[in-house]
Coordinates of C-alpha atoms and ligand atoms in Angstrom, one line a residue:
M1 CA -133.8 60.2 71.5
D2 CA -136.1 62.7 73.2
T3 CA -138.6 62.0 76.0
K4 CA -141.1 60.6 73.5
G5 CA -138.6 58.3 71.9
L6 CA -138.3 60.5 68.9
A7 CA -135.0 61.4 67.3
W8 CA -134.1 64.8 68.8
W9 CA -133.4 66.4 65.5
R10 CA -137.0 66.0 64.5
N11 CA -137.7 69.0 66.7
S12 CA -134.5 70.9 66.2
I13 CA -133.9 74.2 64.4
G14 CA -130.4 74.2 62.9
Y15 CA -128.1 77.2 62.3
I16 CA -125.0 77.1 60.2
I17 CA -121.9 79.0 61.2
Y18 CA -119.0 79.9 59.0
P19 CA -116.5 80.6 61.7
E20 CA -114.0 82.9 59.8
S21 CA -116.7 85.5 59.3
F22 CA -119.1 85.1 62.3
K23 CA -117.6 87.0 65.2
D24 CA -114.0 88.0 66.0
S25 CA -113.3 88.1 69.8
N26 CA -109.6 89.2 69.6
D27 CA -109.8 91.7 66.8
D28 CA -107.4 90.1 64.4
G29 CA -109.9 90.2 61.6
V30 CA -110.7 86.5 61.8
G31 CA -113.8 85.1 63.4
D32 CA -113.1 82.6 66.2
I33 CA -114.5 80.1 68.7
R34 CA -114.6 82.7 71.6
G35 CA -116.6 84.9 69.2
I36 CA -119.1 82.1 68.7
V37 CA -119.4 81.5 72.5
S38 CA -120.1 85.2 72.9
K39 CA -123.1 84.9 70.6
L40 CA -124.7 81.8 72.1
D41 CA -127.2 83.8 74.0
Y42 CA -128.2 85.6 70.8
L43 CA -128.7 82.2 69.1
K44 CA -130.6 80.8 72.0
E45 CA -132.9 83.8 72.0
L46 CA -133.4 83.4 68.2
G47 CA -134.7 79.9 69.0
V48 CA -132.1 77.7 67.3
N49 CA -130.9 74.6 69.2
L50 CA -128.5 72.9 66.9
L51 CA -125.4 74.4 65.3
W52 CA -123.4 73.1 62.3
I53 CA -120.0 74.8 62.5
C54 CA -117.8 74.7 59.4
P55 CA -114.3 73.3 59.9
L56 CA -112.3 74.5 62.9
F57 CA -109.3 72.2 62.6
K58 CA -105.7 73.0 61.8
S59 CA -105.5 74.0 58.2
P60 CA -103.4 76.1 55.8
M61 CA -106.8 77.5 54.7
D62 CA -106.6 76.9 51.0
D63 CA -110.3 76.1 51.0
G64 CA -111.8 77.7 54.0
G65 CA -110.5 75.0 56.4
Y66 CA -111.8 72.1 54.3
D67 CA -108.2 71.4 53.8
V68 CA -107.3 69.8 57.1
S69 CA -103.7 69.3 58.1
D70 CA -104.4 68.0 61.6
Y71 CA -107.8 66.7 62.6
R72 CA -107.1 66.7 66.3
Q73 CA -105.9 70.2 66.6
I74 CA -107.9 73.4 66.5
N75 CA -106.8 75.9 64.0
P76 CA -104.9 78.6 66.0
R77 CA -106.7 81.3 63.9
F78 CA -109.9 80.1 65.6
G79 CA -108.6 79.4 69.1
T80 CA -107.5 76.4 71.1
M81 CA -108.9 73.0 72.1
E82 CA -109.8 74.5 75.5
D83 CA -111.9 77.1 73.7
F84 CA -113.6 74.3 71.8
D85 CA -114.3 72.4 74.9
D86 CA -115.7 75.5 76.4
L87 CA -117.9 76.1 73.4
L88 CA -119.3 72.6 73.8
S89 CA -120.1 73.0 77.5
E90 CA -121.5 76.6 77.1
A91 CA -123.7 75.5 74.2
H92 CA -125.0 72.4 76.1
K93 CA -125.8 74.6 79.1
R94 CA -128.1 76.5 76.8
G95 CA -129.7 73.4 75.3
I96 CA -127.9 73.9 72.0
R97 CA -126.3 70.9 70.3
I98 CA -123.1 71.1 68.2
L99 CA -122.3 69.4 64.9
I100 CA -118.8 69.7 63.6
D101 CA -117.8 69.5 60.0
F102 CA -116.0 66.3 59.4
V103 CA -113.9 66.3 56.2
L104 CA -113.3 62.8 55.2
N105 CA -112.9 62.8 51.4
H106 CA -109.5 64.5 51.4
T107 CA -106.8 66.0 53.6
S108 CA -104.6 69.0 53.1
D109 CA -101.4 68.3 51.1
E110 CA -99.7 69.6 54.3
H111 CA -101.2 66.8 56.4
P112 CA -98.4 64.5 57.8
W113 CA -100.1 61.5 56.1
F114 CA -99.6 63.1 52.6
Q115 CA -96.2 64.4 53.5
T116 CA -95.1 60.9 54.4
A117 CA -96.8 59.4 51.4
I118 CA -94.9 61.5 49.0
R119 CA -91.6 61.2 50.8
D120 CA -91.7 57.4 51.3
P121 CA -93.2 55.2 48.6
G122 CA -92.9 52.2 50.9
S123 CA -95.0 53.9 53.7
K124 CA -98.4 52.7 54.7
E125 CA -99.6 56.3 54.1
R126 CA -98.8 55.9 50.4
G127 CA -101.8 53.6 50.2
Y128 CA -104.0 56.3 51.8
Y129 CA -104.1 58.4 48.6
F130 CA -104.3 57.8 44.9
F131 CA -101.1 58.0 42.9
R132 CA -101.0 57.1 39.3
E133 CA -98.6 57.6 36.4
G134 CA -99.3 60.2 33.8
R135 CA -99.7 59.6 30.1
K136 CA -97.9 60.9 27.1
A137 CA -99.6 61.9 23.8
N138 CA -97.9 63.7 20.9
G139 CA -94.9 64.4 23.1
K140 CA -97.2 66.1 25.7
E141 CA -97.4 65.1 29.4
L142 CA -101.0 64.3 30.3
P143 CA -102.6 63.4 33.6
P144 CA -103.6 59.7 34.2
N145 CA -107.1 60.3 32.8
N146 CA -109.4 63.0 31.5
W147 CA -111.4 63.7 34.7
K148 CA -112.2 67.2 35.7
G149 CA -112.7 68.2 39.3
F150 CA -115.1 70.6 41.0
F151 CA -112.8 73.5 40.9
S152 CA -112.4 74.0 37.2
T153 CA -109.1 72.0 36.7
S154 CA -107.9 68.5 36.0
A155 CA -108.6 66.2 38.9
W156 CA -104.9 65.3 38.9
E157 CA -101.8 67.2 40.0
R158 CA -98.3 66.1 39.1
L159 CA -95.9 65.5 41.9
P160 CA -92.9 67.8 41.2
G161 CA -89.9 66.0 39.8
S162 CA -91.9 62.8 39.1
D163 CA -94.1 61.1 36.6
L164 CA -96.7 60.5 39.2
Y165 CA -99.9 62.4 39.7
Y166 CA -102.3 62.4 42.7
L167 CA -106.0 62.6 42.6
H168 CA -107.8 65.7 43.9
I169 CA -111.4 66.3 42.9
F170 CA -111.4 69.7 44.7
S171 CA -108.3 72.0 45.1
K172 CA -104.9 70.7 44.2
K173 CA -104.0 71.3 47.9
M174 CA -106.6 68.7 48.9
P175 CA -105.5 65.2 47.8
D176 CA -108.4 62.6 47.9
V177 CA -108.0 59.8 50.4
N178 CA -108.6 56.2 49.5
W179 CA -111.5 54.7 51.4
A180 CA -110.9 51.3 49.8
N181 CA -108.0 51.1 52.2
P182 CA -109.1 49.5 55.6
E183 CA -106.3 51.2 57.6
L184 CA -107.3 54.6 56.3
R185 CA -110.9 54.0 57.3
E186 CA -109.8 53.0 60.8
R187 CA -107.9 56.4 61.0
Y188 CA -111.2 58.2 60.3
F189 CA -113.1 56.1 62.8
E190 CA -110.6 57.1 65.4
I191 CA -111.0 60.8 64.6
A192 CA -114.8 60.5 64.8
R193 CA -114.7 58.8 68.2
F194 CA -112.2 61.4 69.5
Y195 CA -114.8 64.1 68.9
L196 CA -117.9 62.1 70.0
D197 CA -116.1 61.2 73.2
K198 CA -115.5 64.9 73.8
G199 CA -119.2 65.4 73.6
V200 CA -120.0 66.7 70.1
D201 CA -123.5 65.8 69.1
G202 CA -122.7 64.7 65.6
F203 CA -121.2 65.6 62.3
R204 CA -121.9 67.3 59.0
L205 CA -120.1 64.8 56.7
D206 CA -118.4 67.0 54.1
A207 CA -118.5 65.9 50.5
V208 CA -119.5 62.4 51.6
A209 CA -121.0 61.5 48.2
H210 CA -117.5 61.2 46.8
L211 CA -115.8 58.7 49.1
A212 CA -116.0 55.9 46.5
K213 CA -114.3 56.4 43.1
D214 CA -114.3 54.4 39.9
L215 CA -111.1 52.6 40.7
S216 CA -110.5 51.6 37.1
F217 CA -109.7 55.2 36.6
A218 CA -110.9 54.8 33.0
D219 CA -111.5 58.0 30.9
S220 CA -114.9 59.5 31.0
A221 CA -116.7 59.2 27.6
G222 CA -118.4 62.5 28.2
Q223 CA -118.0 65.7 26.2
P224 CA -114.5 67.2 26.8
D225 CA -113.9 70.9 27.5
E226 CA -111.3 73.1 25.7
D227 CA -108.5 71.4 27.6
G228 CA -109.7 67.9 26.9
F229 CA -111.1 67.3 30.4
V230 CA -114.6 66.0 31.2
Y231 CA -116.7 67.1 34.2
D232 CA -118.3 63.8 34.9
T233 CA -119.2 63.5 38.6
S234 CA -120.4 59.9 38.1
K235 CA -116.8 58.8 38.3
F236 CA -116.6 59.9 41.9
S237 CA -120.1 60.3 43.2
N238 CA -122.6 58.1 44.9
R239 CA -120.9 54.9 43.7
P240 CA -122.0 51.5 45.1
E241 CA -119.1 51.1 47.5
L242 CA -120.0 54.4 49.2
F243 CA -123.0 52.8 50.8
D244 CA -120.7 50.1 52.3
Y245 CA -118.3 52.7 53.7
L246 CA -121.2 54.5 55.3
Q247 CA -122.4 51.3 56.9
M248 CA -118.9 50.7 58.3
L249 CA -118.9 54.2 59.8
K250 CA -122.3 53.4 61.4
K251 CA -121.3 50.0 62.7
N252 CA -117.9 51.1 64.0
V253 CA -118.7 54.5 65.3
F254 CA -122.1 56.2 64.9
S255 CA -124.2 53.4 66.3
H256 CA -122.4 53.6 69.6
Y257 CA -123.5 57.2 70.2
D258 CA -126.7 59.3 70.3
C259 CA -125.4 61.4 67.5
L260 CA -126.8 63.1 64.4
T261 CA -125.0 62.6 61.1
V262 CA -125.8 64.8 58.1
G263 CA -124.2 63.9 54.8
E264 CA -123.5 66.5 52.1
A265 CA -124.4 64.6 48.9
G266 CA -123.6 66.5 45.8
G267 CA -123.1 64.8 42.5
N268 CA -126.8 64.8 41.6
I269 CA -127.8 62.2 44.2
S270 CA -131.2 60.8 43.6
P271 CA -133.8 60.7 46.4
Q272 CA -133.7 56.9 46.2
D273 CA -130.0 56.8 46.8
A274 CA -130.4 59.3 49.6
L275 CA -133.0 57.1 51.2
K276 CA -130.6 54.2 51.1
M277 CA -128.3 56.3 53.3
A278 CA -130.9 57.8 55.6
D279 CA -133.6 55.1 56.0
R280 CA -134.5 55.0 59.7
Q281 CA -134.5 51.2 59.7
N282 CA -131.4 50.2 57.8
G283 CA -129.7 53.4 56.7
S284 CA -126.3 54.5 57.9
I285 CA -126.7 58.3 58.5
N286 CA -129.6 60.5 59.5
L287 CA -130.1 63.3 57.0
V288 CA -128.9 64.0 53.5
F289 CA -128.3 67.5 52.2
N290 CA -129.0 67.7 48.4
F291 CA -128.5 70.7 46.1
D292 CA -131.7 70.3 44.1
T293 CA -133.5 73.3 45.5
V294 CA -130.6 75.7 45.7
W295 CA -130.3 76.8 42.1
D296 CA -133.9 76.7 40.7
N297 CA -133.5 79.9 38.8
G298 CA -131.0 79.3 36.0
N299 CA -128.2 81.1 37.9
Y300 CA -125.8 78.2 38.2
G301 CA -123.0 78.5 35.6
S302 CA -124.8 81.5 34.2
I303 CA -121.8 83.3 32.7
D304 CA -123.6 83.8 29.4
K305 CA -126.7 85.4 31.0
G306 CA -127.5 88.8 32.4
D307 CA -129.2 89.5 35.8
Q308 CA -132.5 90.0 34.0
D309 CA -132.4 86.3 32.8
I310 CA -132.4 84.9 36.3
R311 CA -135.9 84.1 37.4
T312 CA -137.1 81.7 40.1
D313 CA -138.7 78.6 38.5
V314 CA -141.4 78.2 41.2
I315 CA -142.9 75.1 39.6
S316 CA -139.6 73.4 39.5
L317 CA -138.9 74.4 43.1
K318 CA -142.2 72.8 44.2
D319 CA -141.4 69.7 42.1
N320 CA -137.9 69.3 43.6
F321 CA -139.1 69.6 47.2
M322 CA -142.0 67.1 46.6
R323 CA -139.8 64.6 44.7
W324 CA -137.7 64.3 47.8
Y325 CA -140.6 64.3 50.2
E326 CA -142.5 61.6 48.3
V327 CA -139.6 59.2 48.4
C328 CA -138.3 60.0 51.9
H329 CA -141.0 61.1 54.3
E330 CA -142.3 57.8 55.6
R331 CA -138.9 56.3 56.1
A332 CA -136.4 59.0 56.6
D333 CA -135.8 62.4 58.1
M334 CA -134.7 65.3 55.9
P335 CA -132.9 68.6 56.2
L336 CA -134.3 71.8 54.8
Y337 CA -132.2 74.8 53.8
W338 CA -131.9 77.6 51.3
C339 CA -128.3 78.6 51.7
N340 CA -124.9 77.7 53.2
H341 CA -121.3 78.8 52.8
D342 CA -121.2 77.4 49.3
H343 CA -124.0 79.4 47.8
P344 CA -125.0 83.0 47.0
R345 CA -127.3 84.6 49.7
V346 CA -130.9 83.5 49.4
V347 CA -132.4 86.9 49.4
S348 CA -130.4 87.7 46.3
Q349 CA -131.0 84.3 44.8
Y350 CA -134.8 83.9 45.2
G351 CA -135.9 87.2 46.8
S352 CA -135.1 90.8 46.0
I353 CA -133.1 93.4 47.8
A354 CA -135.7 95.9 46.7
F355 CA -138.1 94.0 48.9
R356 CA -135.6 92.8 51.4
A357 CA -137.8 92.3 54.4
E358 CA -140.8 91.0 52.5
S359 CA -138.8 88.5 50.5
A360 CA -136.6 87.3 53.4
K361 CA -139.7 86.6 55.5
M362 CA -141.5 84.9 52.7
L363 CA -138.5 82.6 52.0
F364 CA -138.3 81.6 55.6
N365 CA -142.0 81.0 56.0
T366 CA -141.9 78.9 52.9
I367 CA -139.1 76.6 54.0
L368 CA -139.8 76.5 57.7
F369 CA -143.0 74.5 57.5
L370 CA -142.0 72.0 54.9
Y371 CA -141.2 68.4 56.1
G372 CA -137.8 68.2 57.7
T373 CA -135.3 69.8 60.0
P374 CA -134.7 73.4 59.0
F375 CA -131.2 74.9 58.9
I376 CA -130.7 78.7 58.8
Y377 CA -127.4 80.1 57.4
N378 CA -125.8 82.8 59.5
G379 CA -126.9 86.3 58.4
E380 CA -130.0 85.0 56.7
E381 CA -132.1 86.0 59.7
I382 CA -131.2 89.7 59.1
G383 CA -131.6 89.6 55.4
M384 CA -127.9 89.7 54.4
S385 CA -127.6 89.7 50.7
N386 CA -124.9 89.3 48.0
V387 CA -121.9 91.7 47.9
N388 CA -121.4 94.1 45.1
Y389 CA -117.7 94.0 44.7
A390 CA -115.9 96.1 42.1
R391 CA -113.2 93.8 40.9
C392 CA -112.9 90.0 40.3
E393 CA -109.9 90.0 42.6
D394 CA -112.2 90.9 45.5
F395 CA -113.5 87.4 45.3
F396 CA -110.1 85.7 45.4
S397 CA -110.2 84.5 49.0
D398 CA -112.0 81.5 47.6
V399 CA -110.0 79.0 45.6
G400 CA -113.0 77.7 43.7
T401 CA -113.9 81.2 42.5
R402 CA -110.2 82.0 41.7
N403 CA -109.9 78.9 39.5
D404 CA -113.3 79.7 37.9
V405 CA -112.1 83.2 37.0
A406 CA -108.8 81.9 35.5
S407 CA -110.8 79.5 33.4
L408 CA -113.3 82.1 32.2
R409 CA -110.5 84.6 31.4
S410 CA -108.7 82.0 29.4
R411 CA -111.9 81.3 27.5
G412 CA -112.0 85.0 26.5
Y413 CA -114.6 86.5 28.8
D414 CA -113.9 90.1 29.9
D415 CA -113.8 91.1 33.5
G416 CA -117.0 93.1 33.4
K417 CA -118.9 90.0 32.4
I418 CA -117.2 87.8 34.9
L419 CA -117.7 90.3 37.7
G420 CA -121.5 90.4 37.2
Y421 CA -121.5 86.6 37.2
L422 CA -119.5 86.5 40.5
N423 CA -121.6 89.1 42.2
R424 CA -124.6 86.8 41.4
T425 CA -123.2 83.3 42.0
S426 CA -119.9 83.2 43.9
R427 CA -119.9 81.6 47.4
V428 CA -117.9 84.5 48.7
N429 CA -121.2 86.3 48.8
A430 CA -122.1 84.1 51.8
R431 CA -118.7 84.5 53.5
T432 CA -118.6 88.3 54.2
P433 CA -118.5 89.3 57.9
M434 CA -121.7 88.8 59.9
Q435 CA -123.3 92.2 60.4
W436 CA -123.9 92.8 64.1
D437 CA -124.3 96.5 64.4
R438 CA -123.5 99.9 62.8
T439 CA -119.9 100.3 64.1
R440 CA -117.0 100.0 61.8
Y441 CA -116.8 96.5 60.1
A442 CA -120.3 95.9 61.3
G443 CA -119.3 95.0 64.8
F444 CA -117.7 91.8 63.5
S445 CA -114.1 92.9 64.4
A446 CA -112.0 96.0 64.8
H447 CA -110.3 94.9 61.6
R448 CA -111.2 94.2 58.1
G449 CA -112.2 90.5 57.7
V450 CA -110.9 88.1 55.1
N451 CA -113.7 89.4 52.8
R452 CA -114.8 93.0 52.8
V453 CA -118.0 93.6 54.8
N454 CA -121.1 94.4 52.8
D455 CA -121.8 98.1 53.1
N456 CA -125.5 97.6 53.6
Y457 CA -124.8 97.1 57.4
L458 CA -125.0 100.9 57.5
S459 CA -128.5 100.9 56.1
G460 CA -130.1 98.7 58.7
V461 CA -128.9 95.3 57.7
N462 CA -127.4 94.4 61.0
V463 CA -128.5 92.6 64.2
A464 CA -128.8 95.7 66.4
D465 CA -131.1 97.6 64.1
E466 CA -133.1 94.5 63.4
M467 CA -133.6 93.8 67.1
A468 CA -134.9 97.4 67.6
D469 CA -137.5 97.1 64.8
P470 CA -140.6 95.1 65.9
W471 CA -141.4 94.4 62.2
S472 CA -137.9 93.3 61.3
I473 CA -136.8 90.1 59.6
L474 CA -135.1 89.0 62.7
N475 CA -138.2 89.3 64.9
F476 CA -140.2 87.5 62.3
Y477 CA -137.7 84.7 62.3
Q478 CA -137.8 84.5 66.1
Y479 CA -141.6 84.4 66.2
A480 CA -141.8 81.9 63.3
I481 CA -139.3 79.6 65.0
G482 CA -141.4 79.7 68.2
L483 CA -144.4 78.5 66.2
R484 CA -142.5 75.8 64.4
K485 CA -141.3 74.4 67.7
D486 CA -144.8 74.3 69.1
P487 CA -145.4 70.6 69.7
V488 CA -148.8 70.6 68.0
I489 CA -147.5 72.4 64.9
N490 CA -144.3 70.4 64.8
E491 CA -146.3 67.1 64.8
Q492 CA -148.6 68.5 62.1
V493 CA -145.6 69.5 59.9
L494 CA -143.9 66.1 60.4
E495 CA -146.9 63.8 60.4
G496 CA -149.5 65.5 58.4
R497 CA -149.8 64.7 54.7
L498 CA -148.0 67.4 52.7
E499 CA -149.6 68.5 49.4
I500 CA -148.9 71.2 47.0
V501 CA -151.9 73.5 46.4
D502 CA -152.3 74.8 42.8
H503 CA -149.2 73.1 41.5
G504 CA -149.5 74.8 38.1
H505 CA -149.4 78.4 39.5
P506 CA -146.2 79.8 38.1
D507 CA -145.6 82.4 40.8
V508 CA -147.1 81.1 44.0
F509 CA -145.6 78.3 46.2
A510 CA -148.5 77.0 48.4
Y511 CA -148.8 73.9 50.4
L512 CA -151.0 72.2 52.9
H513 CA -150.4 69.8 55.8
D514 CA -153.5 67.7 56.0
G515 CA -154.0 65.8 59.2
K516 CA -155.4 66.3 62.7
D517 CA -155.2 70.0 62.0
K518 CA -154.7 71.8 58.7
L519 CA -151.9 74.2 58.1
M520 CA -151.3 76.1 54.9
V521 CA -148.5 78.2 53.6
I522 CA -149.1 80.6 50.7
S523 CA -146.1 82.5 49.2
N524 CA -145.8 84.9 46.3
F525 CA -142.3 84.6 44.8
R526 CA -142.7 87.7 42.6
P527 CA -141.9 91.3 43.1
Y528 CA -145.4 92.2 41.9
Q529 CA -148.9 91.5 42.8
V530 CA -150.4 88.1 41.8
Y531 CA -153.7 86.4 42.5
F532 CA -154.4 83.0 44.1
S533 CA -157.7 81.2 44.4
F534 CA -158.6 79.9 47.8
Y535 CA -161.5 77.6 48.4
Y536 CA -160.9 76.6 52.0
A537 CA -162.4 77.7 55.4
L538 CA -160.0 80.2 56.8
G539 CA -159.3 79.7 60.5
D540 CA -156.4 81.8 61.9
V541 CA -153.6 83.8 60.3
L542 CA -150.6 82.5 62.2
L543 CA -147.9 84.4 60.2
H544 CA -148.1 87.2 57.7
N545 CA -145.6 89.7 56.3
Y546 CA -148.1 92.5 55.4
D547 CA -150.7 94.3 57.5
Q548 CA -154.3 93.5 56.1
V549 CA -155.5 90.3 54.5
L550 CA -156.6 91.0 50.9
L551 CA -159.0 88.1 50.4
S552 CA -162.3 88.6 48.5
D553 CA -164.5 86.3 46.5
H554 CA -162.2 83.4 47.3
V555 CA -159.2 85.1 45.8
F556 CA -156.1 86.3 47.6
A557 CA -154.4 89.3 46.2
L558 CA -150.8 88.7 47.1
R559 CA -148.5 91.8 47.1
P560 CA -144.8 91.5 46.3
F561 CA -143.4 88.5 48.2
E562 CA -146.4 88.3 50.4
T563 CA -146.6 85.2 52.6
Y564 CA -149.1 83.5 54.9
L565 CA -149.1 80.7 57.4
L566 CA -152.8 79.8 57.9
R567 CA -154.6 77.4 60.1
L568 CA -157.7 76.1 58.3
R569 CA -161.0 75.1 59.7
Ligands
GLC1 C1 -117.9 70.8 50.6 C2 -117.8 72.1 51.3 C3 -117.1 73.1 50.5 C4 -115.7 72.6 50.2 C5 -115.8 71.2 49.6 C6 -114.5 70.5 49.6 O1 -118.7 71.0 49.4 O2 -119.1 72.6 51.7 O3 -117.0 74.4 51.1 O4 -115.1 73.4 49.3 O5 -116.7 70.3 50.3 O6 -114.2 70.2 50.9

């Protein structure tokens, strides 16, 4: 709680770090904890005061560290436990809180629990995972059921030399753990306490929507794909027992600390279910990340489309934000974000690289003053955009993309088509090295990173150039964050009644916070001029990404991606 008894995250500005590609301190081509420490002053100056750092634990790195082989050790690629402790204390000195990424739906197959489980059928660890016998049909060996996982394969993998399969809804190197097992739960409670006792300020709870599965393991009745598998997330998402597991986490761990817990809830969670989790009175966690506002342009799964078919659906975007706001705002806090390490870069997704500065500023202004706690994804503040790689193989650092390509190739798509799709949608786009300056590899490292740096660091898309330019995206971010943290504006944003203005406008996202004061955001999402009627008494222009206000006869002419934050009279 802060001095006014408010939860501290209600006036926090979050920043998401993907450690592998953020800053490399020892020039081995991999970002690391010391690299993060070296950039804390930069982050403080930007105005952020809360970091979510993607996994730092020991891991064979099959899935960017989300495949944990030892929760209590730091991955040597990223540093040591001393480095981590140092990061905590250096961040705290600067008033920056730290959330770590807690992966509790699965472990790595190299985790000692899984190794014991497969070696010893009588072990207690055996009950930590899901092992089931396969089926036979027409002489063919088949997995225990027809479920398909998130990474384009069956959700089951056969144990070599056995009839048994284990469940993995993500990569086959990430067996799912069994939260119905009380002893397994206790293991995770201990890990959470271990980090909270060290002083971390909370957790981003990875893939938390999937902790409870349909334990009947019955086939899905949905439409099977070419291989007979059904992508039916209802079998392992937001099921009733999940809410009990989260309450147990709260009772046994979270309620004993002043910590922030942010759940990643995929699987099409409804705002009502999210409210069950995050209700201030009787919920179990504090914020719920949903995916509803990330792909409002037809880009998701768009292999059969071309770039020209992707267009932001501004009305749907407004509806999606408001759907969540209406259900949650009186009873729960919410996070706000455009992008993380799992999505394409937001400038490419909803903005335009032809209007990089205009659209990056517009997108930030639009999200920053909505109801909730904003999270910036590293590189967003300098307008980093999608890569433009030349071969599908350039994306193969990511297991999800690799599996996707294999599946598309087997379905007959040619590489040209697949490549366009990856350049538009793959999460590798968000995982290229952070662009710090104009030196080789963009000042990220003296060596090539895991993914090739985006060449646009040479044309101004880097922190050093952005700092030097008073009109840059970075300076706009810094100034905008300062405004958002102003106590009067913050209160207005969190307590004022949020309303969409001109809901039916297909190109403009405009909203108003009506309360003690009146704040209004007006944003043009198009790369061309549009018009917007305005029947209010204009007070001050607090933020604007063009020079000159084009307002006459109660109509704003909004140039490409033009945006305003206004105070009304
Ligand atoms: C989450 C992570 C993602 C990872 C998956 C499996 O969605 O954000 O990067 O692949 O969980 O852990």
